[in-house]
């Protein structure tokens, strides 16, 4: 293997220490821990595990987490009322809504009741709009973590050609905008892109967020390119792989994130960074 491994676990540890220090400083300025409200509708086990992991992370960093569990049959109006109440609650600094919502509930109505300054996922149209205008504030955590990995490993983004595979509102699209913000020349690819390989071979940075195991093969990658793999695909044998054919691409790329252990571990810490930003911005400190 020739590529440098961009170790998300190691970076996450570093970022956690930084976040803990910032939260400790915040706690000297406010009389309580910065607090996240996590809203979960239904009892999907993966979502429940995720909420627990956020709670543990908050505790370990000196923040607080208030978990709000609503039954799967919650009415749209009740969910919206819960989010509106949390948005108005002065002791809640950030709100995280577990997605996807159960069938029958729509995100748009909920987002209209979410205070944009507490939107820790960066999915409120105001935050998405600010990012699109090049004025990022609260940005989606997964792509923010991808940028952090590239920058912390000292890889230049400015002036480089970059491609993002995937255009979802939560990963691909904001990743493209964050790369643009960092002065890359960016192409966004999706399921209708013709000849994906021809586009990717021109790029110095490839970010894969398609949710398709093995989509990015070695022949699509320019020698020396940086490859960021957001994909998390669980195979029939229970193992987890990304969108990139890791073993083969690692022979060609200059730097690559593994799956697991790449972008995943960084994502949650970026959530804490958004909590710190949200708390400071809202309280003007
Ligand atoms: P979505 O399913 O919402 O979006 C997938 C995107 O990939 C779409 O834009 C789709 O195109 C595009 N796509 C699908 N197939 C192809 C293809 N063959 N060629 C090119 N583009 C393709 O997924 P998400 O954005 O929510 O998630 C993407 C991946 O990232 C998933 O594996 C998910 O599990 C993972 N993820 C990882 C996180 C982390 O922390 N590492 C956090 C969140 C997600 P089109 O728009 O045309 O349909």
Short mmCIF file of C-alpha atoms and ligand atoms in Angstrom, two decimals:
data_model
loop_
_atom_site.label_atom_id
_atom_site.label_comp_id
_atom_site.label_asym_id
_atom_site.label_seq_id
_atom_site.Cartn_x
_atom_site.Cartn_y
_atom_site.Cartn_z
CA UNK A 1 0.00 0.00 0.00
CA UNK A 2 1.39 3.38 -0.94
CA UNK A 3 -1.29 5.80 0.26
CA UNK A 4 -1.07 7.62 3.55
CA UNK A 5 -3.93 6.56 5.83
CA UNK A 6 -5.98 9.47 7.11
CA UNK A 7 -6.71 8.13 10.58
CA UNK A 8 -10.10 9.41 11.74
CA UNK A 9 -9.86 7.75 15.15
CA UNK A 10 -6.63 9.53 15.99
CA UNK A 11 -7.94 12.86 14.72
CA UNK A 12 -11.17 12.44 16.66
CA UNK A 13 -9.17 11.99 19.85
CA UNK A 14 -7.28 15.21 19.18
CA UNK A 15 -10.51 17.07 18.37
CA UNK A 16 -12.20 15.73 21.49
CA UNK A 17 -9.41 17.15 23.66
CA UNK A 18 -9.79 20.52 21.93
CA UNK A 19 -13.57 20.46 22.37
CA UNK A 20 -13.25 19.55 26.07
CA UNK A 21 -10.99 22.56 26.62
CA UNK A 22 -13.40 24.87 24.81
CA UNK A 23 -16.37 23.52 26.74
CA UNK A 24 -14.51 23.97 30.04
CA UNK A 25 -13.92 27.60 29.08
CA UNK A 26 -17.58 28.03 28.12
CA UNK A 27 -18.67 26.65 31.48
CA UNK A 28 -16.79 29.45 33.22
CA UNK A 29 -18.93 31.89 31.23
CA UNK A 30 -22.34 30.26 31.64
CA UNK A 31 -23.74 28.70 34.82
CA UNK A 32 -24.46 25.29 33.28
CA UNK A 33 -23.02 22.84 30.75
CA UNK A 34 -23.72 23.53 27.06
CA UNK A 35 -26.71 21.31 26.36
CA UNK A 36 -27.89 19.30 23.36
CA UNK A 37 -31.46 18.07 22.99
CA UNK A 38 -31.65 14.92 20.89
CA UNK A 39 -35.10 14.15 19.53
CA UNK A 40 -35.75 10.54 18.52
CA UNK A 41 -39.07 9.45 17.07
CA UNK A 42 -39.61 5.68 17.25
CA UNK A 43 -37.28 3.07 18.69
CA UNK A 44 -34.98 2.13 15.84
CA UNK A 45 -32.09 0.31 17.63
CA UNK A 46 -29.37 2.02 15.54
CA UNK A 47 -30.84 5.43 16.37
CA UNK A 48 -31.04 4.50 20.07
CA UNK A 49 -27.37 3.43 20.02
CA UNK A 50 -26.46 6.71 18.34
CA UNK A 51 -28.33 8.75 20.98
CA UNK A 52 -26.48 6.86 23.71
CA UNK A 53 -23.15 7.54 22.03
CA UNK A 54 -23.96 11.27 21.87
CA UNK A 55 -24.88 11.20 25.56
CA UNK A 56 -21.58 9.49 26.45
CA UNK A 57 -19.62 11.93 24.31
CA UNK A 58 -21.34 14.91 25.95
CA UNK A 59 -20.60 13.54 29.42
CA UNK A 60 -16.96 12.90 28.61
CA UNK A 61 -16.49 16.44 27.31
CA UNK A 62 -18.37 18.31 30.03
CA UNK A 63 -21.49 19.02 27.98
CA UNK A 64 -25.01 17.75 28.68
CA UNK A 65 -27.46 15.78 26.57
CA UNK A 66 -31.23 15.71 27.01
CA UNK A 67 -32.74 12.78 25.13
CA UNK A 68 -36.36 13.21 24.07
CA UNK A 69 -37.89 9.90 22.97
CA UNK A 70 -41.22 10.13 21.17
CA UNK A 71 -43.31 7.14 20.05
CA UNK A 72 -43.25 6.18 16.34
CA UNK A 73 -46.93 7.11 16.05
CA UNK A 74 -46.29 10.73 17.14
CA UNK A 75 -48.40 13.19 15.14
CA UNK A 76 -46.67 15.76 12.93
CA UNK A 77 -48.14 18.61 15.00
CA UNK A 78 -46.83 17.12 18.26
CA UNK A 79 -43.34 16.65 16.86
CA UNK A 80 -43.36 20.22 15.57
CA UNK A 81 -44.57 21.48 18.96
CA UNK A 82 -41.74 19.59 20.72
CA UNK A 83 -39.13 21.12 18.41
CA UNK A 84 -40.67 24.59 18.84
CA UNK A 85 -40.56 24.24 22.65
CA UNK A 86 -36.89 23.18 22.56
CA UNK A 87 -36.13 26.03 20.16
CA UNK A 88 -37.57 28.51 22.67
CA UNK A 89 -35.92 26.91 25.72
CA UNK A 90 -33.05 29.09 26.94
CA UNK A 91 -31.31 26.15 28.58
CA UNK A 92 -31.02 24.20 25.33
CA UNK A 93 -28.14 25.31 23.12
CA UNK A 94 -28.46 22.86 20.25
CA UNK A 95 -31.02 20.45 18.81
CA UNK A 96 -30.39 17.24 16.98
CA UNK A 97 -33.20 15.44 15.22
CA UNK A 98 -32.69 11.74 14.52
CA UNK A 99 -33.23 11.11 10.80
CA UNK A 100 -34.87 9.60 8.88
CA UNK A 101 -38.23 10.28 10.53
CA UNK A 102 -40.75 7.42 10.60
CA UNK A 103 -43.06 7.19 7.59
CA UNK A 104 -45.86 9.74 7.70
CA UNK A 105 -43.77 12.51 9.26
CA UNK A 106 -42.21 15.19 7.08
CA UNK A 107 -38.98 17.03 7.77
CA UNK A 108 -39.95 20.35 6.16
CA UNK A 109 -42.61 21.19 8.74
CA UNK A 110 -40.27 20.26 11.58
CA UNK A 111 -37.45 22.39 10.20
CA UNK A 112 -39.78 25.38 10.07
CA UNK A 113 -40.10 25.13 13.88
CA UNK A 114 -36.38 24.58 14.50
CA UNK A 115 -34.41 27.65 15.55
CA UNK A 116 -31.65 27.91 12.91
CA UNK A 117 -29.13 29.00 15.57
CA UNK A 118 -29.68 25.66 17.37
CA UNK A 119 -29.54 23.49 14.24
CA UNK A 120 -26.59 21.22 15.09
CA UNK A 121 -26.96 19.19 11.89
CA UNK A 122 -26.76 22.28 9.69
CA UNK A 123 -29.85 21.20 7.77
CA UNK A 124 -32.14 24.19 8.32
CA UNK A 125 -32.65 26.02 5.01
CA UNK A 126 -31.12 29.17 6.55
CA UNK A 127 -27.89 27.34 7.41
CA UNK A 128 -27.86 25.51 4.07
CA UNK A 129 -28.41 28.88 2.35
CA UNK A 130 -25.62 30.58 4.28
CA UNK A 131 -23.28 27.75 3.30
CA UNK A 132 -24.34 28.09 -0.34
CA UNK A 133 -23.58 31.81 -0.13
CA UNK A 134 -20.10 31.12 1.22
CA UNK A 135 -20.99 32.22 4.77
CA UNK A 136 -20.94 28.91 6.65
CA UNK A 137 -22.02 28.90 10.31
CA UNK A 138 -23.48 25.58 11.48
CA UNK A 139 -22.43 23.10 8.79
CA UNK A 140 -23.42 19.42 8.45
CA UNK A 141 -21.09 17.34 10.62
CA UNK A 142 -20.04 14.59 8.23
CA UNK A 143 -18.71 16.82 5.45
CA UNK A 144 -17.21 19.22 8.02
CA UNK A 145 -15.30 16.22 9.38
CA UNK A 146 -14.10 15.30 5.89
CA UNK A 147 -12.67 18.79 5.40
CA UNK A 148 -11.06 18.64 8.84
CA UNK A 149 -9.34 15.34 7.94
CA UNK A 150 -7.93 16.81 4.73
CA UNK A 151 -6.72 20.00 6.41
CA UNK A 152 -5.32 18.43 9.59
CA UNK A 153 -3.21 16.10 7.49
CA UNK A 154 -1.77 19.16 5.75
CA UNK A 155 -3.26 18.42 2.34
CA UNK A 156 -3.73 21.53 0.20
CA UNK A 157 -7.28 22.17 -1.01
CA UNK A 158 -6.82 25.62 -2.55
CA UNK A 159 -6.53 25.50 -6.32
CA UNK A 160 -6.99 21.72 -6.52
CA UNK A 161 -9.55 19.93 -8.64
CA UNK A 162 -12.08 18.10 -6.45
CA UNK A 163 -15.03 15.83 -7.16
CA UNK A 164 -17.80 14.82 -4.79
CA UNK A 165 -19.78 11.68 -5.62
CA UNK A 166 -23.27 12.19 -4.19
CA UNK A 167 -25.48 15.26 -3.89
CA UNK A 168 -27.57 14.69 -0.76
CA UNK A 169 -28.39 17.70 1.41
CA UNK A 170 -26.57 16.20 4.40
CA UNK A 171 -23.32 14.88 2.91
CA UNK A 172 -22.51 15.35 -0.81
CA UNK A 173 -23.87 18.83 -1.50
CA UNK A 174 -22.44 20.51 1.62
CA UNK A 175 -19.11 18.72 1.07
CA UNK A 176 -18.94 20.26 -2.40
CA UNK A 177 -19.72 23.70 -0.97
CA UNK A 178 -17.13 23.33 1.81
CA UNK A 179 -14.49 22.35 -0.76
CA UNK A 180 -15.49 25.37 -2.82
CA UNK A 181 -15.26 27.52 0.31
CA UNK A 182 -11.70 26.23 0.71
CA UNK A 183 -10.94 27.35 -2.89
CA UNK A 184 -11.05 24.01 -4.71
CA UNK A 185 -12.52 23.76 -8.21
CA UNK A 186 -15.39 21.38 -7.61
CA UNK A 187 -17.45 18.94 -9.68
CA UNK A 188 -20.51 17.24 -8.19
CA UNK A 189 -21.26 13.73 -9.53
CA UNK A 190 -24.44 11.73 -9.01
CA UNK A 191 -26.31 8.71 -10.31
CA UNK A 192 -26.89 10.36 -13.71
CA UNK A 193 -23.26 11.33 -14.24
CA UNK A 194 -21.97 9.75 -17.43
CA UNK A 195 -18.47 8.28 -17.20
CA UNK A 196 -17.76 8.85 -13.52
CA UNK A 197 -14.19 7.58 -13.98
CA UNK A 198 -13.39 10.25 -16.60
CA UNK A 199 -14.45 12.99 -14.16
CA UNK A 200 -12.66 11.50 -11.15
CA UNK A 201 -9.38 10.85 -12.99
CA UNK A 202 -8.98 14.61 -13.42
CA UNK A 203 -9.27 15.29 -9.70
CA UNK A 204 -6.74 15.74 -6.90
CA UNK A 205 -9.40 15.20 -4.23
CA UNK A 206 -12.27 12.70 -4.43
CA UNK A 207 -15.01 12.58 -1.79
CA UNK A 208 -17.33 9.59 -2.08
CA UNK A 209 -20.82 9.82 -0.53
CA UNK A 210 -22.97 7.51 -2.62
CA UNK A 211 -23.65 4.56 -0.34
CA UNK A 212 -22.53 2.12 -3.07
CA UNK A 213 -19.85 -0.40 -2.02
CA UNK A 214 -16.95 -0.63 -4.44
CA UNK A 215 -18.18 2.24 -6.64
CA UNK A 216 -14.79 3.97 -6.79
CA UNK A 217 -12.22 1.65 -8.36
CA UNK A 218 -8.48 2.12 -8.76
CA UNK A 219 -8.71 2.95 -12.46
CA UNK A 220 -10.88 6.00 -11.60
CA UNK A 221 -8.27 7.55 -9.33
CA UNK A 222 -5.43 9.83 -10.38
CA UNK A 223 -2.11 8.69 -8.89
CA UNK A 224 -1.43 10.65 -5.70
CA UNK A 225 -5.02 11.86 -5.26
CA UNK A 226 -6.62 12.24 -1.83
CA UNK A 227 -9.66 9.98 -1.37
CA UNK A 228 -12.22 10.70 1.36
CA UNK A 229 -14.74 7.89 1.78
CA UNK A 230 -17.98 8.79 3.56
CA UNK A 231 -19.74 5.59 2.51
CA UNK A 232 -20.92 3.26 5.25
CA UNK A 233 -22.25 0.07 3.70
CA UNK A 234 -22.93 -3.06 5.72
CA UNK A 235 -22.29 -6.22 3.67
CA UNK A 236 -24.17 -9.51 3.98
CA UNK A 237 -21.45 -10.90 6.29
CA UNK A 238 -21.96 -7.95 8.66
CA UNK A 239 -18.71 -6.18 7.75
CA UNK A 240 -18.68 -2.48 6.98
CA UNK A 241 -17.12 -1.02 3.85
CA UNK A 242 -17.11 2.37 2.16
CA UNK A 243 -17.81 3.36 -1.43
CA UNK A 244 -14.16 2.97 -2.37
CA UNK A 245 -12.39 -0.28 -3.29
CA UNK A 246 -9.96 0.41 -0.45
CA UNK A 247 -7.21 -2.16 -1.07
CA UNK A 248 -6.81 -1.37 -4.77
CA UNK A 249 -7.30 2.40 -4.51
CA UNK A 250 -4.77 2.62 -1.66
CA UNK A 251 -2.12 1.44 -4.17
CA UNK A 252 -2.82 4.46 -6.40
CA UNK A 253 -3.97 7.27 -4.10
CA UNK A 254 -1.69 9.58 -2.14
CA UNK A 255 -3.94 9.59 0.92
CA UNK A 256 -7.10 7.71 1.81
CA UNK A 257 -9.57 7.34 4.68
CA UNK A 258 -10.28 3.76 5.83
CA UNK A 259 -13.81 2.49 6.54
CA UNK A 260 -14.36 2.05 9.41
CA UNK A 261 -12.01 4.43 11.21
CA UNK A 262 -11.96 7.31 8.72
CA UNK A 263 -14.70 9.90 8.39
CA UNK A 264 -17.06 8.17 10.86
CA UNK A 265 -15.24 8.87 14.14
CA UNK A 266 -14.74 12.53 13.23
CA UNK A 267 -18.43 13.18 12.57
CA UNK A 268 -19.61 13.16 16.22
CA UNK A 269 -16.83 15.44 17.35
CA UNK A 270 -17.84 17.95 14.68
CA UNK A 271 -21.28 17.87 16.29
CA UNK A 272 -19.67 19.04 19.52
CA UNK A 273 -17.92 21.77 17.61
CA UNK A 274 -21.31 22.92 16.29
CA UNK A 275 -22.63 22.86 19.86
CA UNK A 276 -19.78 25.13 20.97
CA UNK A 277 -20.40 27.49 18.02
CA UNK A 278 -24.17 27.49 18.62
CA UNK A 279 -23.75 28.24 22.34
CA UNK A 280 -21.27 31.05 21.77
CA UNK A 281 -23.24 32.63 18.94
CA UNK A 282 -26.59 32.53 20.68
CA UNK A 283 -25.28 33.86 23.99
CA UNK A 284 -22.95 36.35 22.31
CA UNK A 285 -19.82 35.09 24.07
P1 LIG B 1 -28.18 9.41 -0.19
O1 LIG B 1 -28.70 8.06 -0.57
O2 LIG B 1 -29.08 10.47 0.29
O3 LIG B 1 -27.39 10.00 -1.45
C1 LIG B 1 -26.58 9.21 -2.25
C2 LIG B 1 -26.05 10.04 -3.39
O4 LIG B 1 -25.20 9.22 -4.17
C3 LIG B 1 -27.15 10.55 -4.33
O5 LIG B 1 -26.89 11.91 -4.65
C4 LIG B 1 -27.03 9.65 -5.54
O6 LIG B 1 -27.35 10.28 -6.77
C5 LIG B 1 -25.56 9.29 -5.53
N1 LIG B 1 -25.31 8.01 -6.18
C6 LIG B 1 -25.93 6.84 -5.95
N2 LIG B 1 -25.44 5.88 -6.77
C7 LIG B 1 -24.51 6.48 -7.53
C8 LIG B 1 -23.67 6.02 -8.58
N3 LIG B 1 -23.69 4.74 -8.99
N4 LIG B 1 -22.83 6.90 -9.14
C9 LIG B 1 -22.78 8.19 -8.72
N5 LIG B 1 -23.55 8.67 -7.75
C10 LIG B 1 -24.41 7.83 -7.16
O7 LIG B 1 -27.03 9.11 0.87
P2 LIG B 1 -26.33 10.07 1.97
O8 LIG B 1 -25.76 11.25 1.31
O9 LIG B 1 -27.21 10.24 3.14
O10 LIG B 1 -25.16 9.11 2.44
C11 LIG B 1 -24.15 8.72 1.53
C12 LIG B 1 -23.25 7.71 2.21
O11 LIG B 1 -22.62 8.33 3.32
C13 LIG B 1 -24.02 6.51 2.78
O12 LIG B 1 -23.21 5.35 2.66
C14 LIG B 1 -24.20 6.87 4.24
O13 LIG B 1 -24.32 5.72 5.05
C15 LIG B 1 -22.90 7.58 4.49
N6 LIG B 1 -22.91 8.49 5.63
C16 LIG B 1 -21.78 8.51 6.36
C17 LIG B 1 -21.68 9.30 7.45
C18 LIG B 1 -20.37 9.32 8.16
O14 LIG B 1 -20.27 9.86 9.25
N7 LIG B 1 -19.28 8.80 7.57
C19 LIG B 1 -22.81 10.11 7.91
C20 LIG B 1 -23.92 10.15 6.99
C21 LIG B 1 -23.96 9.31 5.90
P3 LIG B 1 -28.82 10.86 -7.11
O15 LIG B 1 -28.92 12.16 -6.37
O16 LIG B 1 -28.79 11.05 -8.58
O17 LIG B 1 -29.80 9.82 -6.65
#
